[in-house]
PDB file of C-alpha atoms in Angstrom:
ATOM      1  CA  MET O  22     -57.864 -19.683  84.655  1.00 62.00           C
ATOM      2  CA  LYS O  23     -59.608 -20.244  81.358  1.00 59.00           C
ATOM      3  CA  LEU O  24     -59.717 -16.497  80.762  1.00 61.00           C
ATOM      4  CA  PHE O  25     -55.985 -16.196  81.321  1.00 63.00           C
ATOM      5  CA  ILE O  26     -55.264 -18.892  78.751  1.00 65.00           C
ATOM      6  CA  ASN O  27     -57.463 -17.137  76.163  1.00 63.00           C
ATOM      7  CA  ILE O  28     -55.573 -13.870  76.708  1.00 66.00           C
ATOM      8  CA  ILE O  29     -52.210 -15.607  76.191  1.00 67.00           C
ATOM      9  CA  ILE O  30     -53.443 -17.256  72.972  1.00 69.00           C
ATOM     10  CA  GLY O  31     -54.743 -13.889  71.704  1.00 63.00           C
ATOM     11  CA  ILE O  32     -51.392 -12.187  72.365  1.00 70.00           C
ATOM     12  CA  ILE O  33     -49.578 -14.977  70.503  1.00 70.00           C
ATOM     13  CA  LEU O  34     -51.922 -14.627  67.507  1.00 66.00           C
ATOM     14  CA  ILE O  35     -51.391 -10.852  67.431  1.00 71.00           C
ATOM     15  CA  VAL O  36     -47.597 -11.292  67.508  1.00 60.00           C
ATOM     16  CA  LEU O  37     -47.739 -13.885  64.729  1.00 63.00           C
ATOM     17  CA  GLY O  38     -49.993 -11.666  62.607  1.00 61.00           C
ATOM     18  CA  THR O  39     -47.687  -8.676  63.074  1.00 64.00           C
ATOM     19  CA  ALA O  40     -44.633 -10.742  62.148  1.00 59.00           C
ATOM     20  CA  LEU O  41     -46.392 -12.097  59.056  1.00 58.00           C
ATOM     21  CA  TRP O  42     -47.347  -8.579  57.926  1.00 56.00           C
ATOM     22  CA  LEU O  43     -43.805  -7.255  58.449  1.00 55.00           C
ATOM     23  CA  ASN O  44     -42.309 -10.187  56.529  1.00 56.00           C
ATOM     24  CA  LYS O  45     -44.749  -9.646  53.641  1.00 53.00           C
ATOM     25  CA  ALA O  46     -43.846  -5.955  53.474  1.00 52.00           C
ATOM     26  CA  TYR O  47     -40.136  -6.801  53.463  1.00 52.00           C
ATOM     27  CA  LEU O  48     -40.547  -9.349  50.675  1.00 46.00           C
ATOM     28  CA  PHE O  49     -42.561  -6.866  48.594  1.00 49.00           C
ATOM     29  CA  SER O  50     -39.804  -4.277  49.016  1.00 52.00           C
ATOM     30  CA  LEU O  51     -37.147  -6.739  47.851  1.00 47.00           C
ATOM     31  CA  ASN O  52     -39.235  -7.735  44.822  1.00 50.00           C
ATOM     32  CA  GLN O  53     -39.775  -4.083  43.837  1.00 51.00           C
ATOM     33  CA  ASP O  54     -36.032  -3.328  44.077  1.00 50.00           C
ATOM     34  CA  ALA O  55     -35.216  -6.343  41.939  1.00 45.00           C
ATOM     35  CA  THR O  56     -37.801  -5.306  39.337  1.00 46.00           C
ATOM     36  CA  GLU O  57     -36.405  -1.761  39.135  1.00 47.00           C
ATOM     37  CA  GLN O  58     -32.863  -3.064  38.807  1.00 46.00           C
ATOM     38  CA  THR O  59     -33.875  -5.464  36.021  1.00 43.00           C
ATOM     39  CA  THR O  60     -35.739  -2.727  34.157  1.00 41.00           C
ATOM     40  CA  GLU O  61     -32.792  -0.371  34.461  1.00 40.00           C
ATOM     41  CA  THR O  62     -30.412  -3.028  33.203  1.00 37.00           C
ATOM     42  CA  LYS O  63     -32.622  -3.778  30.199  1.00 40.00           C
ATOM     43  CA  VAL O  64     -32.877  -0.114  29.283  1.00 33.00           C
ATOM     44  CA  ASP O  65     -29.109   0.376  29.486  1.00 37.00           C
ATOM     45  CA  ILE O  66     -28.380  -2.661  27.331  1.00 31.00           C
ATOM     46  CA  HIS O  67     -30.958  -1.632  24.751  1.00 38.00           C
ATOM     47  CA  HIS O  68     -29.466   1.841  24.586  1.00 40.00           C
ATOM     48  CA  GLU O  69     -25.939   0.558  24.099  1.00 39.00           C
ATOM     49  CA  ASP O  70     -26.954  -1.887  21.368  1.00 43.00           C
ATOM     50  CA  LYS O  71     -28.566   0.813  19.278  1.00 42.00           C
ATOM     51  CA  ALA O  72     -26.005   3.541  19.855  1.00 42.00           C
ATOM     52  CA  ALA O  73     -22.784   1.585  19.262  1.00 39.00           C
ATOM     53  CA  PRO O  74     -23.411   0.449  15.651  1.00 39.00           C
ATOM     54  CA  LYS O  75     -24.633   3.899  14.665  1.00 39.00           C
ATOM     55  CA  THR O  76     -21.449   5.586  15.888  1.00 34.00           C
ATOM     56  CA  GLU O  77     -19.241   3.006  14.150  1.00 33.00           C
ATOM     57  CA  SER O  78     -21.139   3.298  10.871  1.00 30.00           C
ATOM     58  CA  VAL O  79     -20.812   7.066  10.778  1.00 23.00           C
ATOM     59  CA  GLU O  80     -17.096   6.912  11.530  1.00 24.00           C
ATOM     60  CA  GLU O  81     -16.530   4.390   8.761  1.00 28.00           C
ATOM     61  CA  LYS O  82     -18.495   6.475   6.307  1.00 25.00           C
ATOM     62  CA  ILE O  83     -16.516   9.618   7.090  1.00 19.00           C
ATOM     63  CA  SER O  84     -13.147   7.917   6.868  1.00 26.00           C
ATOM     64  CA  ASP O  85     -13.805   5.635   3.899  1.00 32.00           C
ATOM     65  CA  GLU O  86     -15.711   7.787   1.395  1.00 32.00           C
ATOM     66  CA  PRO O  87     -13.024  10.408   0.610  1.00 34.00           C
ATOM     67  CA  GLU O  88     -10.390   7.677   0.284  1.00 35.00           C
ATOM     68  CA  VAL O  89     -12.472   5.639  -2.173  1.00 34.00           C
ATOM     69  CA  ALA O  90     -13.421   8.701  -4.228  1.00 35.00           C
ATOM     70  CA  LYS O  91      -9.794   9.787  -4.418  1.00 38.00           C
ATOM     71  CA  GLU O  92      -8.710   6.313  -5.475  1.00 41.00           C
ATOM     72  CA  ASN O  93     -11.325   6.141  -8.259  1.00 41.00           C
ATOM     73  CA  THR O  94     -10.414   9.616  -9.555  1.00 40.00           C
ATOM     74  CA  ASN O  95      -6.711   8.804  -9.621  1.00 44.00           C
ATOM     75  CA  ALA O  96      -7.346   5.493 -11.367  1.00 46.00           C
ATOM     76  CA  ALA O  97      -9.339   7.190 -14.152  1.00 44.00           C
ATOM     77  CA  ALA O  98      -6.702   9.888 -14.642  1.00 46.00           C
ATOM     78  CA  ASP O  99      -3.884   7.331 -14.653  1.00 52.00           C
ATOM     79  CA  GLY O 100      -5.755   5.222 -17.189  1.00 51.00           C
ATOM     80  CA  LEU O 101      -6.146   8.139 -19.605  1.00 51.00           C
ATOM     81  CA  SER O 102      -2.517   9.152 -19.123  1.00 49.00           C
ATOM     82  CA  ARG O 103      -1.289   5.662 -19.987  1.00 54.00           C
ATOM     83  CA  TYR O 104      -3.618   5.474 -22.997  1.00 49.00           C
ATOM     84  CA  TYR O 105      -2.430   8.743 -24.534  1.00 50.00           C
ATOM     85  CA  ALA O 106       1.191   8.131 -23.590  1.00 48.00           C
ATOM     86  CA  ASN O 107       1.096   5.003 -25.749  1.00 49.00           C
ATOM     87  CA  LEU O 108      -0.250   7.051 -28.663  1.00 47.00           C
ATOM     88  CA  HIS O 109       1.661  10.315 -28.327  1.00 44.00           C
ATOM     89  CA  GLY O 110       4.687   9.555 -26.172  1.00 44.00           C
ATOM     90  CA  GLU O 111       5.057  10.683 -22.565  1.00 48.00           C
ATOM     91  CA  MET O 112       3.505  14.136 -23.130  1.00 47.00           C
ATOM     92  CA  ASP O 113       6.105  15.705 -20.766  1.00 52.00           C
ATOM     93  CA  GLY O 114       5.160  13.125 -18.160  1.00 54.00           C
ATOM     94  CA  LYS O 115       2.090  15.082 -17.082  1.00 62.00           C
ATOM     95  CA  GLY O 116      -0.592  13.353 -19.099  1.00 68.00           C
ATOM     96  CA  PRO O 117      -3.371  15.086 -21.054  1.00 78.00           C
ATOM     97  CA  LYS O 118      -5.090  18.221 -19.809  1.00 88.00           C
ATOM     98  CA  ILE O 119      -8.824  17.795 -19.330  1.00 91.00           C
ATOM     99  CA  ARG O 120     -11.278  20.677 -19.045  1.00 90.00           C
ATOM    100  CA  ASN O 121     -15.063  20.597 -19.433  1.00 90.00           C
ATOM    101  CA  ASN O 122     -14.891  17.035 -20.793  1.00 91.00           C
ATOM    102  CA  ILE O 123     -12.397  18.059 -23.496  1.00 94.00           C
ATOM    103  CA  VAL O 124      -9.068  16.215 -23.542  1.00 95.00           C
ATOM    104  CA  TYR O 125      -6.322  18.453 -24.959  1.00 95.00           C
ATOM    105  CA  LEU O 126      -3.738  16.496 -26.959  1.00 94.00           C
ATOM    106  CA  PRO O 127      -0.480  17.511 -28.651  1.00 93.00           C
ATOM    107  CA  ASP O 128      -0.770  18.644 -32.257  1.00 93.00           C
ATOM    108  CA  PRO O 129      -0.399  15.690 -34.661  1.00 94.00           C
ATOM    109  CA  GLU O 130       3.146  15.263 -35.956  1.00 93.00           C
ATOM    110  CA  GLY O 131       4.511  13.767 -39.150  1.00 95.00           C
ATOM    111  CA  ASP O 132       3.593  13.731 -42.837  1.00 97.00           C
ATOM    112  CA  LEU O 133       0.063  12.328 -43.047  1.00 98.00           C
ATOM    113  CA  ALA O 134       0.257  11.823 -46.821  1.00 98.00           C
ATOM    114  CA  GLN O 135       3.423   9.770 -46.430  1.00 97.00           C
ATOM    115  CA  ILE O 136       1.921   7.755 -43.576  1.00 97.00           C
ATOM    116  CA  LEU O 137      -1.112   6.871 -45.684  1.00 98.00           C
ATOM    117  CA  GLU O 138       0.924   6.106 -48.818  1.00 97.00           C
ATOM    118  CA  GLU O 139       3.193   3.733 -46.919  1.00 97.00           C
ATOM    119  CA  ARG O 140       0.152   2.037 -45.498  1.00 97.00           C
ATOM    120  CA  ARG O 141      -1.377   1.688 -48.976  1.00 96.00           C
ATOM    121  CA  LEU O 142       1.702  -0.185 -50.188  1.00 96.00           C
ATOM    122  CA  ILE O 143       1.492  -2.852 -47.480  1.00 96.00           C
ATOM    123  CA  THR O 144      -2.287  -3.180 -47.022  1.00 96.00           C
ATOM    124  CA  ARG O 145      -4.822  -5.152 -49.023  1.00 96.00           C
ATOM    125  CA  PRO O 146      -7.385  -2.596 -50.244  1.00 97.00           C
ATOM    126  CA  LEU O 147     -11.128  -2.660 -49.700  1.00 98.00           C
ATOM    127  CA  ARG O 148     -13.793  -1.896 -52.295  1.00 97.00           C
ATOM    128  CA  ARG O 149     -14.923   1.707 -52.592  1.00 96.00           C
ATOM    129  CA  SER O 150     -18.443   0.605 -51.704  1.00 96.00           C
ATOM    130  CA  TRP O 151     -17.389  -1.311 -48.576  1.00 97.00           C
ATOM    131  CA  THR O 152     -19.273  -0.338 -45.418  1.00 96.00           C
ATOM    132  CA  GLY O 153     -18.905  -3.278 -43.074  1.00 94.00           C
ATOM    133  CA  SER O 154     -21.782  -4.849 -41.195  1.00 94.00           C
ATOM    134  CA  THR O 155     -24.274  -2.968 -39.049  1.00 95.00           C
ATOM    135  CA  ASP O 156     -23.391  -3.320 -35.390  1.00 96.00           C
ATOM    136  CA  ASN O 157     -24.143  -1.887 -31.965  1.00 96.00           C
ATOM    137  CA  HIS O 158     -21.505   0.679 -30.924  1.00 97.00           C
ATOM    138  CA  PRO O 159     -22.033   1.859 -27.320  1.00 97.00           C
ATOM    139  CA  PHE O 160     -20.192   4.870 -25.879  1.00 97.00           C
ATOM    140  CA  ARG O 161     -20.284   4.834 -22.091  1.00 96.00           C
ATOM    141  CA  LEU O 162     -19.809   7.461 -19.405  1.00 93.00           C
ATOM    142  CA  GLY O 163     -16.134   8.197 -18.721  1.00 89.00           C
ATOM    143  CA  GLU O 164     -14.850   6.748 -22.003  1.00 94.00           C
ATOM    144  CA  THR O 165     -13.504   8.954 -24.786  1.00 95.00           C
ATOM    145  CA  LEU O 166     -14.685   9.125 -28.390  1.00 97.00           C
ATOM    146  CA  TYR O 167     -11.195   8.439 -29.725  1.00 97.00           C
ATOM    147  CA  GLN O 168     -10.800   5.446 -27.422  1.00 95.00           C
ATOM    148  CA  LYS O 169     -14.033   3.737 -28.407  1.00 97.00           C
ATOM    149  CA  LEU O 170     -14.027   4.634 -32.101  1.00 98.00           C
ATOM    150  CA  SER O 171     -10.470   3.309 -32.363  1.00 97.00           C
ATOM    151  CA  GLU O 172     -11.628   0.067 -30.762  1.00 97.00           C
ATOM    152  CA  TYR O 173     -14.536  -0.294 -33.182  1.00 98.00           C
ATOM    153  CA  THR O 174     -12.438   0.451 -36.272  1.00 98.00           C
ATOM    154  CA  LYS O 175      -9.907  -2.202 -35.230  1.00 97.00           C
ATOM    155  CA  ASN O 176     -12.744  -4.685 -34.878  1.00 97.00           C
ATOM    156  CA  ASN O 177     -13.397  -4.017 -38.582  1.00 97.00           C
ATOM    157  CA  ASP O 178      -9.703  -4.381 -39.566  1.00 97.00           C
ATOM    158  CA  LEU O 179      -9.397  -0.633 -40.071  1.00 98.00           C
ATOM    159  CA  GLU O 180      -6.987   1.943 -38.679  1.00 98.00           C
ATOM    160  CA  LEU O 181      -8.385   5.110 -37.113  1.00 98.00           C
ATOM    161  CA  ILE O 182      -6.208   8.153 -37.766  1.00 98.00           C
ATOM    162  CA  TRP O 183      -7.388  10.851 -35.354  1.00 98.00           C
ATOM    163  CA  TRP O 184      -5.506  13.809 -36.847  1.00 98.00           C
ATOM    164  CA  LEU O 185      -6.840  16.174 -34.195  1.00 97.00           C
ATOM    165  CA  ASN O 186      -5.498  17.866 -31.070  1.00 95.00           C
ATOM    166  CA  ARG O 187      -8.586  17.188 -28.967  1.00 96.00           C
ATOM    167  CA  ASP O 188     -10.547  14.223 -27.723  1.00 96.00           C
ATOM    168  CA  PHE O 189     -13.843  14.212 -25.838  1.00 96.00           C
ATOM    169  CA  LEU O 190     -15.056  12.434 -22.719  1.00 95.00           C
ATOM    170  CA  VAL O 191     -18.524  10.927 -22.975  1.00 94.00           C
ATOM    171  CA  LYS O 192     -20.822  12.985 -20.679  1.00 91.00           C
ATOM    172  CA  GLY O 193     -23.849  10.743 -21.154  1.00 92.00           C
ATOM    173  CA  PRO O 194     -23.996   7.177 -22.495  1.00 94.00           C
ATOM    174  CA  PHE O 195     -25.274   6.656 -26.048  1.00 96.00           C
ATOM    175  CA  ARG O 196     -25.042   4.093 -28.831  1.00 96.00           C
ATOM    176  CA  ILE O 197     -24.934   4.130 -32.630  1.00 97.00           C
ATOM    177  CA  ASN O 198     -26.491   1.150 -34.392  1.00 97.00           C
ATOM    178  CA  GLN O 199     -24.820   1.580 -37.781  1.00 97.00           C
ATOM    179  CA  ASN O 200     -21.892   0.261 -39.789  1.00 98.00           C
ATOM    180  CA  ILE O 201     -18.429   1.568 -38.911  1.00 98.00           C
ATOM    181  CA  ILE O 202     -18.369   4.052 -41.815  1.00 98.00           C
ATOM    182  CA  THR O 203     -21.608   5.753 -40.762  1.00 97.00           C
ATOM    183  CA  THR O 204     -20.644   5.574 -37.085  1.00 97.00           C
ATOM    184  CA  SER O 205     -17.340   7.352 -37.771  1.00 98.00           C
ATOM    185  CA  TYR O 206     -19.066  10.047 -39.796  1.00 97.00           C
ATOM    186  CA  GLN O 207     -21.665  10.687 -37.093  1.00 97.00           C
ATOM    187  CA  ILE O 208     -18.962  11.035 -34.433  1.00 97.00           C
ATOM    188  CA  GLY O 209     -17.115  13.502 -36.647  1.00 96.00           C
ATOM    189  CA  LYS O 210     -20.242  15.597 -37.225  1.00 96.00           C
ATOM    190  CA  ALA O 211     -20.973  15.630 -33.506  1.00 95.00           C
ATOM    191  CA  ILE O 212     -17.631  17.268 -32.623  1.00 96.00           C
ATOM    192  CA  GLU O 213     -16.874  19.426 -35.676  1.00 96.00           C
ATOM    193  CA  GLY O 214     -18.183  22.553 -33.933  1.00 94.00           C
ATOM    194  CA  HIS O 215     -15.265  22.383 -31.492  1.00 95.00           C
ATOM    195  CA  PHE O 216     -12.755  23.078 -34.271  1.00 96.00           C
ATOM    196  CA  GLU O 217     -12.228  26.482 -35.848  1.00 93.00           C
ATOM    197  CA  ASN O 218     -11.894  25.082 -39.371  1.00 92.00           C
ATOM    198  CA  GLY O 219     -14.530  22.414 -38.952  1.00 93.00           C
ATOM    199  CA  LEU O 220     -13.745  18.746 -39.378  1.00 95.00           C
ATOM    200  CA  THR O 221     -13.690  16.299 -42.275  1.00 97.00           C
ATOM    201  CA  VAL O 222     -14.027  12.518 -42.172  1.00 98.00           C
ATOM    202  CA  TYR O 223     -12.443  10.344 -44.878  1.00 98.00           C
ATOM    203  CA  PHE O 224     -12.704   6.659 -45.660  1.00 98.00           C
ATOM    204  CA  CYS O 225      -9.397   5.595 -47.195  1.00 98.00           C
ATOM    205  CA  TYR O 226     -10.416   2.231 -48.624  1.00 98.00           C
ATOM    206  CA  GLN O 227      -7.026   1.496 -50.238  1.00 98.00           C
ATOM    207  CA  GLN O 228      -5.280   2.081 -46.917  1.00 98.00           C
ATOM    208  CA  ARG O 229      -7.989   0.495 -44.746  1.00 98.00           C
ATOM    209  CA  ALA O 230      -8.160   3.652 -42.676  1.00 98.00           C
ATOM    210  CA  ILE O 231     -10.632   6.232 -41.433  1.00 98.00           C
ATOM    211  CA  VAL O 232      -9.252   9.737 -41.014  1.00 98.00           C
ATOM    212  CA  LEU O 233     -10.705  12.574 -38.939  1.00 98.00           C
ATOM    213  CA  ILE O 234      -8.894  15.812 -39.728  1.00 98.00           C
ATOM    214  CA  GLU O 235      -9.365  19.547 -39.198  1.00 97.00           C
ATOM    215  CA  ASN O 236      -7.048  20.951 -41.879  1.00 94.00           C
ATOM    216  CA  ASP O 237      -7.573  19.052 -45.124  1.00 94.00           C
ATOM    217  CA  ILE O 238      -4.703  17.936 -47.386  1.00 96.00           C
ATOM    218  CA  PRO O 239      -4.757  17.231 -51.163  1.00 97.00           C
ATOM    219  CA  TYR O 240      -3.790  13.568 -50.740  1.00 98.00           C
ATOM    220  CA  LEU O 241      -7.043  12.792 -48.937  1.00 98.00           C
ATOM    221  CA  ALA O 242      -9.202  14.379 -51.626  1.00 95.00           C
ATOM    222  CA  LYS O 243      -7.338  12.412 -54.315  1.00 96.00           C
ATOM    223  CA  GLU O 244      -6.906   8.982 -52.710  1.00 97.00           C
ATOM    224  CA  CYS O 245      -9.784   8.681 -50.229  1.00 98.00           C
ATOM    225  CA  LEU O 246     -13.559   9.103 -50.063  1.00 97.00           C
ATOM    226  CA  ARG O 247     -14.923  12.071 -48.187  1.00 97.00           C
ATOM    227  CA  LEU O 248     -17.880  11.134 -46.002  1.00 97.00           C
ATOM    228  CA  PRO O 249     -20.768  10.951 -46.295  1.00 94.00           C
ATOM    229  CA  LYS O 250     -20.526   8.918 -49.467  1.00 80.00           C
ATOM    230  CA  ARG O 251     -22.285  10.526 -52.433  1.00 69.00           C
TER     231      ARG O 251
END
């Protein structure tokens, strides 16, 4: 009888052990599946986070850059057109022609001697020796020599008469730390090689004007000082 009871207890222990082992294996399988699923999910999310911004950035760059460049180019061209239209009329509505940093303007019109004489009659003259104060005159990329020199002469209560059919875009920034008379002369010397007959710069002190001209006229030699001053 005792032996029979021991056998029954042994069978029960074996069954319990087998059930425990099977349950442990099942739980391990579930845990492994969950781990793989979590890992896969993390990898997918990580991939999406990195890929999405990159694609969007490239698309924006492709679509935006040409539009911005075109807008900047048109703005610069429109600005020059308005500037020269104010000085020379509408220029057939097409604006100035620009090639190799040279701005081609209409030939100057009118009687320069008469223009200067009329100005002399209504303007308080300066001394022959007047030079103005030394100042910093920067010329920046994209500006024109006529534009900036005209601005600086006005700051000195002078009129710039650019009696030329060309202006020049600044290719590289530079500055001239001189008075307005010397600055005007240096600009004239820098561009005289672009004109077949050279270029002369005059300081018309009685008319409060600086004249840059290719083809000289007798009035300038008589009434104004040819630069550089002797």
